Short mmCIF file of N, CA and C in Angstrom, two decimals:
data_model
loop_
_atom_site.label_atom_id
_atom_site.label_comp_id
_atom_site.label_asym_id
_atom_site.label_seq_id
_atom_site.Cartn_x
_atom_site.Cartn_y
_atom_site.Cartn_z
N UNK A 29 18.95 10.16 7.86
CA UNK A 29 19.62 9.74 9.09
C UNK A 29 20.88 10.59 9.29
N UNK A 30 21.15 10.89 10.52
CA UNK A 30 22.33 11.65 10.89
C UNK A 30 23.25 10.75 11.70
N UNK A 31 24.49 10.66 11.30
CA UNK A 31 25.47 9.86 12.03
C UNK A 31 26.28 10.79 12.92
N UNK A 32 26.25 10.52 14.23
CA UNK A 32 27.03 11.32 15.16
C UNK A 32 27.93 10.40 15.98
N UNK A 33 29.05 10.93 16.41
CA UNK A 33 29.99 10.15 17.20
C UNK A 33 29.97 10.68 18.63
N UNK A 34 29.65 9.79 19.56
CA UNK A 34 29.58 10.14 20.97
C UNK A 34 30.42 9.17 21.77
N UNK A 35 31.41 9.66 22.48
CA UNK A 35 32.30 8.82 23.29
C UNK A 35 32.89 7.66 22.47
N UNK A 36 33.22 7.94 21.21
CA UNK A 36 33.84 6.94 20.35
C UNK A 36 32.87 5.97 19.71
N UNK A 37 31.58 6.19 19.87
CA UNK A 37 30.55 5.30 19.33
C UNK A 37 29.77 6.05 18.25
N UNK A 38 29.62 5.44 17.09
CA UNK A 38 28.79 6.02 16.04
C UNK A 38 27.33 5.71 16.33
N UNK A 39 26.52 6.74 16.35
CA UNK A 39 25.09 6.60 16.61
C UNK A 39 24.32 7.16 15.42
N UNK A 40 23.46 6.33 14.84
CA UNK A 40 22.58 6.80 13.76
C UNK A 40 21.31 7.33 14.40
N UNK A 41 21.00 8.59 14.10
CA UNK A 41 19.83 9.24 14.66
C UNK A 41 18.98 9.70 13.49
N UNK A 42 17.65 9.60 13.59
CA UNK A 42 16.79 9.90 12.43
C UNK A 42 16.86 11.35 11.95
N UNK A 43 17.37 12.25 12.77
CA UNK A 43 17.48 13.65 12.38
C UNK A 43 18.61 14.28 13.18
N UNK A 44 18.92 15.54 12.90
CA UNK A 44 19.97 16.22 13.66
C UNK A 44 19.49 16.42 15.09
N UNK A 45 20.20 15.84 16.07
CA UNK A 45 19.73 15.94 17.46
C UNK A 45 19.99 17.32 18.07
N UNK A 46 19.12 17.68 19.00
CA UNK A 46 19.34 18.89 19.79
C UNK A 46 20.46 18.61 20.78
N UNK A 47 21.03 19.66 21.34
CA UNK A 47 22.15 19.47 22.28
C UNK A 47 21.73 18.65 23.50
N UNK A 48 20.50 18.83 23.99
CA UNK A 48 20.05 18.05 25.15
C UNK A 48 19.92 16.57 24.79
N UNK A 49 19.56 16.27 23.54
CA UNK A 49 19.47 14.87 23.10
C UNK A 49 20.86 14.26 22.98
N UNK A 50 21.81 15.02 22.45
CA UNK A 50 23.19 14.52 22.37
C UNK A 50 23.74 14.24 23.76
N UNK A 51 23.48 15.13 24.69
CA UNK A 51 23.97 14.94 26.06
C UNK A 51 23.33 13.71 26.70
N UNK A 52 22.05 13.51 26.47
CA UNK A 52 21.35 12.33 27.00
C UNK A 52 21.97 11.05 26.44
N UNK A 53 22.18 11.02 25.12
CA UNK A 53 22.78 9.83 24.50
C UNK A 53 24.21 9.62 24.99
N UNK A 54 24.95 10.69 25.17
CA UNK A 54 26.33 10.59 25.68
C UNK A 54 26.32 9.94 27.06
N UNK A 55 25.37 10.32 27.90
CA UNK A 55 25.27 9.76 29.26
C UNK A 55 24.87 8.28 29.22
N UNK A 56 23.97 7.92 28.32
CA UNK A 56 23.58 6.51 28.17
C UNK A 56 24.80 5.68 27.79
N UNK A 57 25.55 6.15 26.81
CA UNK A 57 26.75 5.43 26.36
C UNK A 57 27.80 5.36 27.46
N UNK A 58 27.95 6.45 28.20
CA UNK A 58 28.90 6.46 29.32
C UNK A 58 28.55 5.37 30.35
N UNK A 59 27.28 5.26 30.68
CA UNK A 59 26.84 4.22 31.63
C UNK A 59 27.12 2.82 31.08
N UNK A 60 26.83 2.62 29.80
CA UNK A 60 27.07 1.31 29.19
C UNK A 60 28.56 0.97 29.14
N UNK A 61 29.38 1.94 28.77
CA UNK A 61 30.82 1.71 28.69
C UNK A 61 31.43 1.44 30.06
N UNK A 62 30.91 2.10 31.08
CA UNK A 62 31.44 1.93 32.43
C UNK A 62 30.76 0.80 33.20
N UNK A 63 29.78 0.15 32.56
CA UNK A 63 29.05 -0.97 33.17
C UNK A 63 28.43 -0.58 34.50
N UNK A 64 27.76 0.59 34.49
CA UNK A 64 27.09 1.07 35.70
C UNK A 64 25.63 1.40 35.38
N UNK A 65 24.82 1.43 36.42
CA UNK A 65 23.43 1.85 36.28
C UNK A 65 23.40 3.36 36.14
N UNK A 66 22.39 3.84 35.47
CA UNK A 66 22.24 5.28 35.32
C UNK A 66 20.80 5.70 35.56
N UNK A 67 20.62 6.82 36.19
CA UNK A 67 19.29 7.40 36.36
C UNK A 67 19.31 8.71 35.58
N UNK A 68 18.62 8.70 34.44
CA UNK A 68 18.62 9.85 33.55
C UNK A 68 17.21 10.38 33.43
N UNK A 69 17.08 11.68 33.44
CA UNK A 69 15.76 12.27 33.29
C UNK A 69 15.82 13.42 32.30
N UNK A 70 14.68 13.68 31.72
CA UNK A 70 14.56 14.76 30.77
C UNK A 70 13.08 15.10 30.68
N UNK A 71 12.72 16.36 30.42
CA UNK A 71 11.30 16.72 30.36
C UNK A 71 10.53 15.97 29.27
N UNK A 72 9.24 15.90 29.44
CA UNK A 72 8.35 15.29 28.45
C UNK A 72 8.55 15.96 27.09
N UNK A 73 8.59 15.13 26.05
CA UNK A 73 8.68 15.67 24.70
C UNK A 73 10.08 15.96 24.20
N UNK A 74 11.10 15.52 24.93
CA UNK A 74 12.48 15.80 24.51
C UNK A 74 13.10 14.63 23.73
N UNK A 75 12.34 13.58 23.49
CA UNK A 75 12.84 12.47 22.69
C UNK A 75 13.65 11.45 23.46
N UNK A 76 13.30 11.24 24.72
CA UNK A 76 14.04 10.28 25.56
C UNK A 76 14.04 8.88 24.97
N UNK A 77 12.87 8.43 24.51
CA UNK A 77 12.75 7.07 23.98
C UNK A 77 13.68 6.88 22.79
N UNK A 78 13.62 7.79 21.85
CA UNK A 78 14.45 7.70 20.65
C UNK A 78 15.94 7.78 21.00
N UNK A 79 16.28 8.66 21.93
CA UNK A 79 17.67 8.80 22.35
C UNK A 79 18.18 7.53 23.02
N UNK A 80 17.36 6.94 23.88
CA UNK A 80 17.75 5.72 24.57
C UNK A 80 17.93 4.57 23.58
N UNK A 81 16.98 4.42 22.67
CA UNK A 81 17.07 3.35 21.68
C UNK A 81 18.31 3.50 20.80
N UNK A 82 18.49 4.67 20.22
CA UNK A 82 19.59 4.86 19.27
C UNK A 82 20.95 4.77 19.94
N UNK A 83 21.10 5.34 21.13
CA UNK A 83 22.40 5.29 21.79
C UNK A 83 22.73 3.88 22.26
N UNK A 84 21.77 3.17 22.84
CA UNK A 84 22.03 1.81 23.31
C UNK A 84 22.31 0.87 22.15
N UNK A 85 21.54 0.98 21.08
CA UNK A 85 21.76 0.09 19.93
C UNK A 85 23.02 0.47 19.16
N UNK A 86 23.36 1.75 19.12
CA UNK A 86 24.63 2.17 18.51
C UNK A 86 25.81 1.63 19.28
N UNK A 87 25.73 1.68 20.62
CA UNK A 87 26.79 1.13 21.47
C UNK A 87 26.93 -0.37 21.23
N UNK A 88 25.80 -1.06 21.12
CA UNK A 88 25.82 -2.52 20.90
C UNK A 88 26.46 -2.85 19.54
N UNK A 89 26.10 -2.09 18.50
CA UNK A 89 26.71 -2.30 17.18
C UNK A 89 28.21 -2.09 17.23
N UNK A 90 28.65 -1.06 17.95
CA UNK A 90 30.07 -0.77 18.09
C UNK A 90 30.78 -1.94 18.77
N UNK A 91 30.18 -2.47 19.82
CA UNK A 91 30.75 -3.62 20.53
C UNK A 91 30.82 -4.84 19.61
N UNK A 92 29.77 -5.05 18.83
CA UNK A 92 29.74 -6.17 17.89
C UNK A 92 30.86 -6.05 16.86
N UNK A 93 31.09 -4.84 16.37
CA UNK A 93 32.17 -4.61 15.40
C UNK A 93 33.53 -4.94 16.01
N UNK A 94 33.75 -4.54 17.25
CA UNK A 94 35.02 -4.82 17.91
C UNK A 94 35.24 -6.32 18.07
N UNK A 95 34.19 -7.03 18.43
CA UNK A 95 34.30 -8.49 18.59
C UNK A 95 34.60 -9.13 17.25
N UNK A 96 33.91 -8.70 16.19
CA UNK A 96 34.15 -9.27 14.86
C UNK A 96 35.58 -9.03 14.40
N UNK A 97 36.08 -7.82 14.62
CA UNK A 97 37.45 -7.49 14.22
C UNK A 97 38.46 -8.37 14.96
N UNK A 98 38.22 -8.59 16.24
CA UNK A 98 39.13 -9.42 17.04
C UNK A 98 39.09 -10.87 16.56
N UNK A 99 37.90 -11.38 16.24
CA UNK A 99 37.78 -12.76 15.78
C UNK A 99 38.51 -12.95 14.44
N UNK A 100 38.40 -11.97 13.56
CA UNK A 100 39.10 -12.05 12.28
C UNK A 100 40.61 -12.11 12.52
N UNK A 101 41.12 -11.26 13.40
CA UNK A 101 42.55 -11.25 13.70
C UNK A 101 42.99 -12.58 14.29
N UNK A 102 42.18 -13.17 15.15
CA UNK A 102 42.53 -14.47 15.75
C UNK A 102 42.60 -15.56 14.68
N UNK A 103 41.68 -15.55 13.75
CA UNK A 103 41.66 -16.57 12.69
C UNK A 103 42.86 -16.43 11.76
N UNK A 104 43.42 -15.23 11.68
CA UNK A 104 44.57 -15.00 10.81
C UNK A 104 45.87 -15.11 11.60
N UNK A 105 45.82 -15.78 12.73
CA UNK A 105 47.00 -15.97 13.60
C UNK A 105 47.66 -14.66 13.97
N UNK A 106 46.88 -13.65 14.23
CA UNK A 106 47.41 -12.38 14.70
C UNK A 106 47.86 -11.44 13.59
N UNK A 107 47.85 -11.91 12.35
CA UNK A 107 48.23 -11.05 11.23
C UNK A 107 47.03 -10.17 10.90
N UNK A 108 47.22 -8.88 10.91
CA UNK A 108 46.11 -7.97 10.65
C UNK A 108 45.86 -7.85 9.16
N UNK A 109 44.56 -7.79 8.80
CA UNK A 109 44.19 -7.60 7.40
C UNK A 109 44.64 -6.24 6.89
N UNK A 110 44.44 -5.21 7.71
CA UNK A 110 44.78 -3.84 7.33
C UNK A 110 45.69 -3.26 8.40
N UNK A 111 46.99 -3.50 8.33
CA UNK A 111 47.89 -3.07 9.40
C UNK A 111 47.96 -1.56 9.60
N UNK A 112 47.57 -0.78 8.59
CA UNK A 112 47.65 0.67 8.71
C UNK A 112 46.38 1.30 9.29
N UNK A 113 45.41 0.46 9.65
CA UNK A 113 44.15 0.97 10.17
C UNK A 113 43.89 0.39 11.56
N UNK A 114 43.08 1.09 12.38
CA UNK A 114 42.73 0.52 13.68
C UNK A 114 41.92 -0.76 13.49
N UNK A 115 41.99 -1.67 14.46
CA UNK A 115 41.27 -2.94 14.34
C UNK A 115 39.78 -2.73 14.17
N UNK A 116 39.19 -1.81 14.87
CA UNK A 116 37.76 -1.59 14.76
C UNK A 116 37.47 -0.53 13.72
N UNK A 117 36.49 -0.79 12.88
CA UNK A 117 36.12 0.19 11.87
C UNK A 117 35.45 1.40 12.49
N UNK A 118 35.07 1.31 13.77
CA UNK A 118 34.37 2.42 14.42
C UNK A 118 35.18 3.00 15.56
N UNK A 119 36.43 2.67 15.69
CA UNK A 119 37.20 3.23 16.79
C UNK A 119 38.55 2.58 16.90
N UNK A 120 39.14 2.63 18.08
CA UNK A 120 40.46 2.07 18.28
C UNK A 120 40.38 0.61 18.65
N UNK A 121 41.48 -0.06 18.57
CA UNK A 121 41.53 -1.48 18.89
C UNK A 121 41.21 -1.72 20.35
N UNK A 122 40.61 -2.85 20.62
CA UNK A 122 40.25 -3.23 21.97
C UNK A 122 41.44 -3.94 22.59
N UNK A 123 41.87 -3.47 23.76
CA UNK A 123 43.07 -4.07 24.33
C UNK A 123 42.89 -4.56 25.76
N UNK A 124 41.82 -4.19 26.46
CA UNK A 124 41.74 -4.61 27.86
C UNK A 124 41.21 -6.03 28.01
N UNK A 125 41.47 -6.63 29.16
CA UNK A 125 41.12 -8.03 29.39
C UNK A 125 39.63 -8.25 29.59
N UNK A 126 38.87 -7.21 29.94
CA UNK A 126 37.44 -7.35 30.16
C UNK A 126 36.63 -7.37 28.87
N UNK A 127 37.29 -7.17 27.75
CA UNK A 127 36.57 -7.07 26.49
C UNK A 127 36.04 -8.42 26.05
N UNK A 128 34.76 -8.48 25.68
CA UNK A 128 34.21 -9.74 25.19
C UNK A 128 34.90 -10.17 23.91
N UNK A 129 34.96 -11.47 23.68
CA UNK A 129 35.63 -11.95 22.48
C UNK A 129 34.77 -12.88 21.65
N UNK A 130 33.54 -13.13 22.05
CA UNK A 130 32.67 -14.02 21.31
C UNK A 130 31.31 -13.36 21.10
N UNK A 131 30.63 -13.75 20.02
CA UNK A 131 29.32 -13.17 19.73
C UNK A 131 28.36 -13.33 20.90
N UNK A 132 28.49 -14.43 21.63
CA UNK A 132 27.58 -14.65 22.76
C UNK A 132 27.84 -13.66 23.89
N UNK A 133 28.96 -12.95 23.85
CA UNK A 133 29.28 -11.97 24.87
C UNK A 133 28.62 -10.61 24.60
N UNK A 134 27.96 -10.49 23.46
CA UNK A 134 27.28 -9.24 23.15
C UNK A 134 26.01 -9.17 23.99
N UNK A 135 25.87 -8.13 24.81
CA UNK A 135 24.71 -8.06 25.70
C UNK A 135 23.40 -7.94 24.93
N UNK A 136 22.36 -8.52 25.49
CA UNK A 136 21.02 -8.34 24.96
C UNK A 136 20.45 -7.09 25.60
N UNK A 137 19.68 -6.36 24.83
CA UNK A 137 19.04 -5.16 25.36
C UNK A 137 17.57 -5.50 25.56
N UNK A 138 17.12 -5.35 26.79
CA UNK A 138 15.72 -5.62 27.12
C UNK A 138 15.08 -4.30 27.51
N UNK A 139 14.03 -3.94 26.80
CA UNK A 139 13.34 -2.68 27.06
C UNK A 139 12.03 -3.02 27.78
N UNK A 140 11.87 -2.51 28.96
CA UNK A 140 10.66 -2.77 29.74
C UNK A 140 9.85 -1.49 29.87
N UNK A 141 8.55 -1.65 29.97
CA UNK A 141 7.67 -0.51 30.12
C UNK A 141 6.48 -0.91 30.98
N UNK A 142 5.79 0.09 31.47
CA UNK A 142 4.67 -0.16 32.38
C UNK A 142 3.42 -0.62 31.64
N UNK A 143 3.19 -0.10 30.44
CA UNK A 143 1.95 -0.45 29.72
C UNK A 143 2.24 -0.95 28.31
N UNK A 144 1.26 -1.65 27.74
CA UNK A 144 1.38 -2.14 26.37
C UNK A 144 1.42 -0.99 25.38
N UNK A 145 0.65 0.05 25.64
CA UNK A 145 0.64 1.18 24.71
C UNK A 145 2.00 1.88 24.67
N UNK A 146 2.70 1.92 25.81
CA UNK A 146 4.04 2.50 25.82
C UNK A 146 5.00 1.63 25.02
N UNK A 147 4.86 0.32 25.12
CA UNK A 147 5.71 -0.58 24.32
C UNK A 147 5.42 -0.44 22.84
N UNK A 148 4.15 -0.28 22.48
CA UNK A 148 3.79 -0.07 21.07
C UNK A 148 4.42 1.22 20.56
N UNK A 149 4.45 2.26 21.38
CA UNK A 149 5.07 3.53 21.00
C UNK A 149 6.57 3.33 20.75
N UNK A 150 7.22 2.55 21.61
CA UNK A 150 8.66 2.29 21.47
C UNK A 150 8.92 1.56 20.15
N UNK A 151 8.11 0.56 19.83
CA UNK A 151 8.28 -0.17 18.57
C UNK A 151 8.10 0.76 17.38
N UNK A 152 7.11 1.64 17.44
CA UNK A 152 6.92 2.61 16.35
C UNK A 152 8.11 3.54 16.21
N UNK A 153 8.67 3.98 17.33
CA UNK A 153 9.88 4.83 17.29
C UNK A 153 11.03 4.07 16.65
N UNK A 154 11.19 2.81 17.05
CA UNK A 154 12.29 1.98 16.54
C UNK A 154 12.17 1.76 15.04
N UNK A 155 10.96 1.63 14.54
CA UNK A 155 10.74 1.41 13.11
C UNK A 155 11.23 2.57 12.25
N UNK A 156 11.36 3.74 12.84
CA UNK A 156 11.80 4.93 12.11
C UNK A 156 13.30 5.18 12.21
N UNK A 157 14.05 4.19 12.69
CA UNK A 157 15.49 4.37 12.88
C UNK A 157 16.27 3.41 11.99
N UNK A 158 17.56 3.64 11.93
CA UNK A 158 18.50 2.76 11.26
C UNK A 158 18.49 1.36 11.89
N UNK A 159 18.14 1.30 13.17
CA UNK A 159 18.21 0.06 13.94
C UNK A 159 16.93 -0.76 13.86
N UNK A 160 16.05 -0.49 12.91
CA UNK A 160 14.77 -1.20 12.81
C UNK A 160 14.93 -2.71 12.63
N UNK A 161 16.08 -3.15 12.14
CA UNK A 161 16.29 -4.61 11.98
C UNK A 161 16.43 -5.30 13.33
N UNK A 162 16.56 -4.53 14.43
CA UNK A 162 16.66 -5.12 15.77
C UNK A 162 15.30 -5.63 16.27
N UNK A 163 14.24 -5.29 15.55
CA UNK A 163 12.89 -5.71 15.98
C UNK A 163 12.74 -7.21 15.79
#
């Protein structure tokens, strides 16, 4: 597995990604961070499915870490466990008011496809990633 950082998010990818794959994942994360829809395209055989899965699930893990760090700080009455480190183990502390603060605020990722065989392919791709526990 290769760990890459895109837009402040750690993404585990099964191998070293090509530059077009990194750019695709960067755009997916940008859309998620900005809470906007995205229309992304790439030629057949460039690994779109794997890029979409890994970037979206990496972003979700990052968000989950930020929520966990905030909950720990709240339980300690604002006293930080590690004052010399950022609140999030994967980035900087979350400070804006739109940030979720509860586990239920973590978005669910729903992957839709036109055919059952395409969904089976997605599951097989997911099984080969760090994020296989999401199945």
